[in-house]
Tab-separated table of C-alpha atoms in Angstrom:
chain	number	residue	atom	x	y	z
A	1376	UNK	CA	13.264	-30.251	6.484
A	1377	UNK	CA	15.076	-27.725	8.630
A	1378	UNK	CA	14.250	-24.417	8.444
A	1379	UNK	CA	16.455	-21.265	8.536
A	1380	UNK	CA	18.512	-21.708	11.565
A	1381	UNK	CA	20.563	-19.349	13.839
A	1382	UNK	CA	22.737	-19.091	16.682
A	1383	UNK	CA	23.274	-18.286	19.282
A	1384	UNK	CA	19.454	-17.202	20.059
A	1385	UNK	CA	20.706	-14.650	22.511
A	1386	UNK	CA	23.513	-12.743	23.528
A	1387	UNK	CA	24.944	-10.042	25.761
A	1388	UNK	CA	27.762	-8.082	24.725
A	1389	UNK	CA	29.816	-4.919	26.167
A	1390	UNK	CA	30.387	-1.977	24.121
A	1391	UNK	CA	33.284	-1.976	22.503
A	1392	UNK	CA	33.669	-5.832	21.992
A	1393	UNK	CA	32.878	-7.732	18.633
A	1394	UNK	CA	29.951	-10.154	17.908
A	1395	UNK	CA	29.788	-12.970	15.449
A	1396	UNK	CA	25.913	-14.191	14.462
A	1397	UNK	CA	25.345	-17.258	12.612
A	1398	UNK	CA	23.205	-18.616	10.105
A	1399	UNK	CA	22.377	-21.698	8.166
A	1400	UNK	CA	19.907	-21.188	4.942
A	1401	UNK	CA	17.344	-23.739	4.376
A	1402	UNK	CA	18.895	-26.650	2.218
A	1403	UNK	CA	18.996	-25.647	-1.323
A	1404	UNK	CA	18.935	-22.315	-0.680
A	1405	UNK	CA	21.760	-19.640	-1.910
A	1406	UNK	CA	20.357	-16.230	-1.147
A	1407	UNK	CA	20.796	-15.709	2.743
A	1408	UNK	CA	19.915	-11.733	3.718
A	1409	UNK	CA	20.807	-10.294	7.243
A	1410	UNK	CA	18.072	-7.520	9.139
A	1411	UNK	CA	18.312	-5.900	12.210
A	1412	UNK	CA	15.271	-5.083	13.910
A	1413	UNK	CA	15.255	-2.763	16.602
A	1414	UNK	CA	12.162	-3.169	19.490
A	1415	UNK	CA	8.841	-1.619	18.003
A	1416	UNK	CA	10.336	-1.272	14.665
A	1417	UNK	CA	10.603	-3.351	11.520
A	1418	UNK	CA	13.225	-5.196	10.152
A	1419	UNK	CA	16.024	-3.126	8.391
A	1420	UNK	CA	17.534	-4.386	5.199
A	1421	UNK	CA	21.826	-4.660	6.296
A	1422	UNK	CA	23.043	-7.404	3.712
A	1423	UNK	CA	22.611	-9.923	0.862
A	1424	UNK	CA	24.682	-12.551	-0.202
A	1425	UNK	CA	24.166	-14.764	-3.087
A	1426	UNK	CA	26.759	-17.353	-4.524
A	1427	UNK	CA	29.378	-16.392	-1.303
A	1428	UNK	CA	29.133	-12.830	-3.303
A	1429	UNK	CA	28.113	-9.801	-1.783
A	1430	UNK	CA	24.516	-8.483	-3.215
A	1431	UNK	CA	23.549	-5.808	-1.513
A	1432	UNK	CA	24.017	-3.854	1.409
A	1433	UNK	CA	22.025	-1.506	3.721
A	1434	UNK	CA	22.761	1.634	5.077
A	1435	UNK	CA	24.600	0.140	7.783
A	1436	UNK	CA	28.305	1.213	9.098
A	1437	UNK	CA	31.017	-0.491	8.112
A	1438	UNK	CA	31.421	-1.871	11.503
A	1439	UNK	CA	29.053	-4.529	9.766
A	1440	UNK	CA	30.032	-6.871	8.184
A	1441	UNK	CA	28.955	-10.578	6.344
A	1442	UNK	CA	30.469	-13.324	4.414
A	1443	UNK	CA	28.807	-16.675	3.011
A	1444	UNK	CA	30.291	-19.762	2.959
A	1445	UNK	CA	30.960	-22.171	0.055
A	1446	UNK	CA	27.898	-24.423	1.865
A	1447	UNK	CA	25.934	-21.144	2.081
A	1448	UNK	CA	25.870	-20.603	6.007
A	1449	UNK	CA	26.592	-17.211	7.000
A	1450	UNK	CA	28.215	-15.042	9.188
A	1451	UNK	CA	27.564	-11.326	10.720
A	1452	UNK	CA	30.119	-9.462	12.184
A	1453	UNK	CA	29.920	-6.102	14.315
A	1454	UNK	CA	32.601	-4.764	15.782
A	1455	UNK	CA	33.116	-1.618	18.667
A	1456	UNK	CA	29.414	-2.104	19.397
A	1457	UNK	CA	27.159	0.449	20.568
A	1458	UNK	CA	23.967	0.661	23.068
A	1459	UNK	CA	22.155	0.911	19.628
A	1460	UNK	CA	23.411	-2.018	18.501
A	1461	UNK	CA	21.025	-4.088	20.186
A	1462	UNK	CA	18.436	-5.326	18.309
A	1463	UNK	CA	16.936	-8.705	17.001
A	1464	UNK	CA	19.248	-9.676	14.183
A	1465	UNK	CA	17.118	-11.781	11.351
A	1466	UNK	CA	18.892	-14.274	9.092
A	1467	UNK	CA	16.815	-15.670	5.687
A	1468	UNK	CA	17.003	-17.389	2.777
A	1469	UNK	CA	15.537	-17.920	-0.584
A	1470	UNK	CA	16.478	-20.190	-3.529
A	1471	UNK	CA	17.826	-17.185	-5.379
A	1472	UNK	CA	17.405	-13.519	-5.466
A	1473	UNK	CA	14.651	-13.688	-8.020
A	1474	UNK	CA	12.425	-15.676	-5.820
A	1475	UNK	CA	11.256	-13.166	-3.754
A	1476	UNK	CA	9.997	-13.733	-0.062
A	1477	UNK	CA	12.143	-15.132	2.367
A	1478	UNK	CA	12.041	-17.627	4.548
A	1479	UNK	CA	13.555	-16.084	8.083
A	1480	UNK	CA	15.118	-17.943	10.742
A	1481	UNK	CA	13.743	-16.953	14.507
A	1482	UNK	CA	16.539	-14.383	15.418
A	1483	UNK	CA	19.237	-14.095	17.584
A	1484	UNK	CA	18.211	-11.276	19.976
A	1485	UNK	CA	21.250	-8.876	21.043
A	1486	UNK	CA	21.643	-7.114	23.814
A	1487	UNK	CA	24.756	-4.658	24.278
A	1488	UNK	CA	25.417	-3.305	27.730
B	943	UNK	CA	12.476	6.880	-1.768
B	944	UNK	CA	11.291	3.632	-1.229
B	945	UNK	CA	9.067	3.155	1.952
B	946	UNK	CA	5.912	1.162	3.219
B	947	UNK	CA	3.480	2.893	5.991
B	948	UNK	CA	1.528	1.366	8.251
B	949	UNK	CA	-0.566	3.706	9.904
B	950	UNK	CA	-1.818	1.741	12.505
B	951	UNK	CA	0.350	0.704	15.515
B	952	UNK	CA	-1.756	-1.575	17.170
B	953	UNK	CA	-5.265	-2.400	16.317
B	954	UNK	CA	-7.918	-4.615	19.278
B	955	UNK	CA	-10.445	-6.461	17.502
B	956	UNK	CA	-12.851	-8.861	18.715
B	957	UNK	CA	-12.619	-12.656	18.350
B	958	UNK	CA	-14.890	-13.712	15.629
B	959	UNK	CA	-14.804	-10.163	13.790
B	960	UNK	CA	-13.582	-9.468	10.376
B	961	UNK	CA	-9.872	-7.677	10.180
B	962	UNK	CA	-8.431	-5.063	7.953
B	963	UNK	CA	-4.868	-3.745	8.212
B	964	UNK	CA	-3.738	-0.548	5.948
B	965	UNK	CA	-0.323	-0.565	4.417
B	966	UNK	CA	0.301	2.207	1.784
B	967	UNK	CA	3.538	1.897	-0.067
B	968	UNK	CA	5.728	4.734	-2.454
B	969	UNK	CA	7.907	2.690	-4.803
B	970	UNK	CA	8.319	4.164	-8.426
B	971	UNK	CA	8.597	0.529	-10.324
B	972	UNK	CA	6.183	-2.282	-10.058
B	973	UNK	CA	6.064	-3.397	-6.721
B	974	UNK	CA	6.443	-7.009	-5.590
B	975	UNK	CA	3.998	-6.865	-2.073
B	976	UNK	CA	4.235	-9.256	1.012
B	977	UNK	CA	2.719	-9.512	4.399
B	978	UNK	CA	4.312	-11.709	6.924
B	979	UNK	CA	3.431	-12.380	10.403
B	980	UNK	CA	5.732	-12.388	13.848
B	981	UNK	CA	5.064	-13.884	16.989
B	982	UNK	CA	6.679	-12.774	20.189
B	983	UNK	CA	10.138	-14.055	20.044
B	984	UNK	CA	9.645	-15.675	16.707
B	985	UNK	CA	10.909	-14.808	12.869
B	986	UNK	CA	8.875	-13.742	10.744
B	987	UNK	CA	6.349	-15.876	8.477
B	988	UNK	CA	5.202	-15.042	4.779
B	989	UNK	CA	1.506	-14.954	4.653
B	990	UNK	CA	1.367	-13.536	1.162
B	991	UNK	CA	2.629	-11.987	-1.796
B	992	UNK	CA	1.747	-10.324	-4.834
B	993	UNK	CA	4.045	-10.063	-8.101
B	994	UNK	CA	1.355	-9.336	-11.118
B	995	UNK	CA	-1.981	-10.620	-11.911
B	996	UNK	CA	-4.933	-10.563	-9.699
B	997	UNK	CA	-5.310	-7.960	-7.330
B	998	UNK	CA	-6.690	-10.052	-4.609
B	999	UNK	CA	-4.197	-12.520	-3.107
B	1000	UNK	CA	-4.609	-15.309	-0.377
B	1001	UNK	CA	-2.576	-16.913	2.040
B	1002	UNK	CA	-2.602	-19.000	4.431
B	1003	UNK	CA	-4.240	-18.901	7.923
B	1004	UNK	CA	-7.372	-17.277	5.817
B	1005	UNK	CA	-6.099	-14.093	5.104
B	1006	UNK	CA	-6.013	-12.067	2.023
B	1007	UNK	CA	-4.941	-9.197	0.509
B	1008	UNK	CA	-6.035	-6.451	-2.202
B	1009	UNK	CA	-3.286	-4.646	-4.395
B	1010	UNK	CA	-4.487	-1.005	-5.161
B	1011	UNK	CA	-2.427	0.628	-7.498
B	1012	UNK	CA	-4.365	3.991	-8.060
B	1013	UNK	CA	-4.128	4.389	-4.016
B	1014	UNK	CA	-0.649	2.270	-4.050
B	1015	UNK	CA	-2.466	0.266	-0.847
B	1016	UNK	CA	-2.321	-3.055	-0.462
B	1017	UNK	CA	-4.423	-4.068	2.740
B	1018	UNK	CA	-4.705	-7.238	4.462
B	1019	UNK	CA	-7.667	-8.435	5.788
B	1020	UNK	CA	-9.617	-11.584	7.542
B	1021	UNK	CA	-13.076	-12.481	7.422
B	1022	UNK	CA	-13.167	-13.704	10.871
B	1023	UNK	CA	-10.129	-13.424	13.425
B	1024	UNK	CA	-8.849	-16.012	15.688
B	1025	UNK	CA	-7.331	-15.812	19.063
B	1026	UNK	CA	-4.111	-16.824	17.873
B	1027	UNK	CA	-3.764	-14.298	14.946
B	1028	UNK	CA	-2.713	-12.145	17.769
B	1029	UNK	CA	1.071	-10.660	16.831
B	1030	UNK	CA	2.844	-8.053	14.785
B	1031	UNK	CA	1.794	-8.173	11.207
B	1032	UNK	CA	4.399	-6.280	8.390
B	1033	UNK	CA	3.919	-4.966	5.116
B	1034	UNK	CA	7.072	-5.100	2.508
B	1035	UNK	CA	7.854	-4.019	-0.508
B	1036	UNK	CA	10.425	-6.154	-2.580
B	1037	UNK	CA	12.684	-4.059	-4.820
B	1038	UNK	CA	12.795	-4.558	-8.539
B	1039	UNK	CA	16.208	-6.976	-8.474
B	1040	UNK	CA	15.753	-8.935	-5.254
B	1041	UNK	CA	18.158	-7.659	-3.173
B	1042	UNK	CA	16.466	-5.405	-1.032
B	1043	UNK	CA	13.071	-5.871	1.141
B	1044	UNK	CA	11.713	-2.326	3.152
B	1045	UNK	CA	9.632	-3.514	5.550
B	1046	UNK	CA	6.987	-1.136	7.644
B	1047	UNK	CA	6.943	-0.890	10.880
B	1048	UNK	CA	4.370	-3.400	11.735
B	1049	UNK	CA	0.979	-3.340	13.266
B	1050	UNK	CA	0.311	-4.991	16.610
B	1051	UNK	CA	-3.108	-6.949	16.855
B	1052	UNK	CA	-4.950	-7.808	19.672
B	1053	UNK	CA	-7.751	-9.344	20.050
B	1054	UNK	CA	-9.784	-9.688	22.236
B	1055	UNK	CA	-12.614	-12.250	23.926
């Protein structure tokens, strides 16, 4: 079985332009969660979705944003980004949002000049 | 507020030696406890988890974990530590719900011939 994929794996972006991160959950899967992780740090809780519904969301700007599709692939968005914006950006999934631990895809690593 | 400490940035231990990593977490409900591994580059994998029941957990690759509630710890360790353990080990805390994981900030390991 495939496991949590994402793409692209990396990117470089200019400040002020928009990125768009995908993600496709493990088959079966509904609950896909997005974290940004920062070099040296750990990953930072930015959104859940669950049944194409938001779930939860981080203390992120609302320059972030997700949506989940009826298959249950996602998408992050970030617009005007910022220096600080780079980061690794984790996509993973889980059955449901009961069943905790994820299952995380490998990343796709962003780098904003 | 919610948060999991790690005190221990990186920690060098010897191939063949035994392996402890602290975590210490402040969470005011029952907490649901992971560790998960990440190699360079990579996601992140779940080694454990604890929800209720016994204290002491195991995983895979041979490690385990105790759940401390009077010091609200919850330690990994390894009897015996491969070259390829080597990588950045995080402790979580899942929050009552499932929407939201806090993750530490991760402790390096090297080891070391």
């Amino acid at each position: 079985d495939a496991g949590v994929t994402q793409s692209p794996t990396h990117l470089i972006k200019t400040r002020g332009q928009q990125v768009t991160l995908r993600c496709s959950p493990i088959s079966g899967h509904k609950s896909v969660s997005w974290y940004q992780q920062v070099l040296g740090q750990g990953p930072q809780f930015i959104f859940q979705y669950y049944e194409k519904e938001e779930r939860g969301r981080g203390n992120f700007p609302d320059r972030f944003s997700a949506r989940q599709f009826p298959n249950y692939s996602s998408e992050l968005n970030v617009n005007a980004l910022l220096l600080g914006d780079s980061a690794l950006y984790l996509c993973a999934s889980r059955s449901d949002p009961t069943n905790y631990g994820y299952t995380f895809g490998s990343g796709t690593r962003l780098t904003v000049v | 507020a919610q948060s999991v400490t790690q005190p221990d940035i990186h920690i060098t231990v010897s191939e063949g030696a035994s392996l402890e990593l602290r975590c210490n977490y402040s969470y005011g409900a029952t907490p649901y406890l992971f560790w998960y591994v990440q190699s360079p580059g990579q996601g992140l994998q779940l080694l454990l988890k604890y929800f209720s029941g016994d204290t002491l957990v195991q995983g895979i690759k041979g490690f385990e974990a105790e759940f401390k509630r009077s010091q609200s710890s919850f330690n990994l360790r390894k009897p015996s530590v491969h070259w390829s353990d080597a990588a950045e080990y995080f402790c979580a805390v899942g929050l009552t719900g499932g929407f939201k994981t806090i993750f530490g900030a991760g402790t390096r390991l090297f080891v070391k011939a």
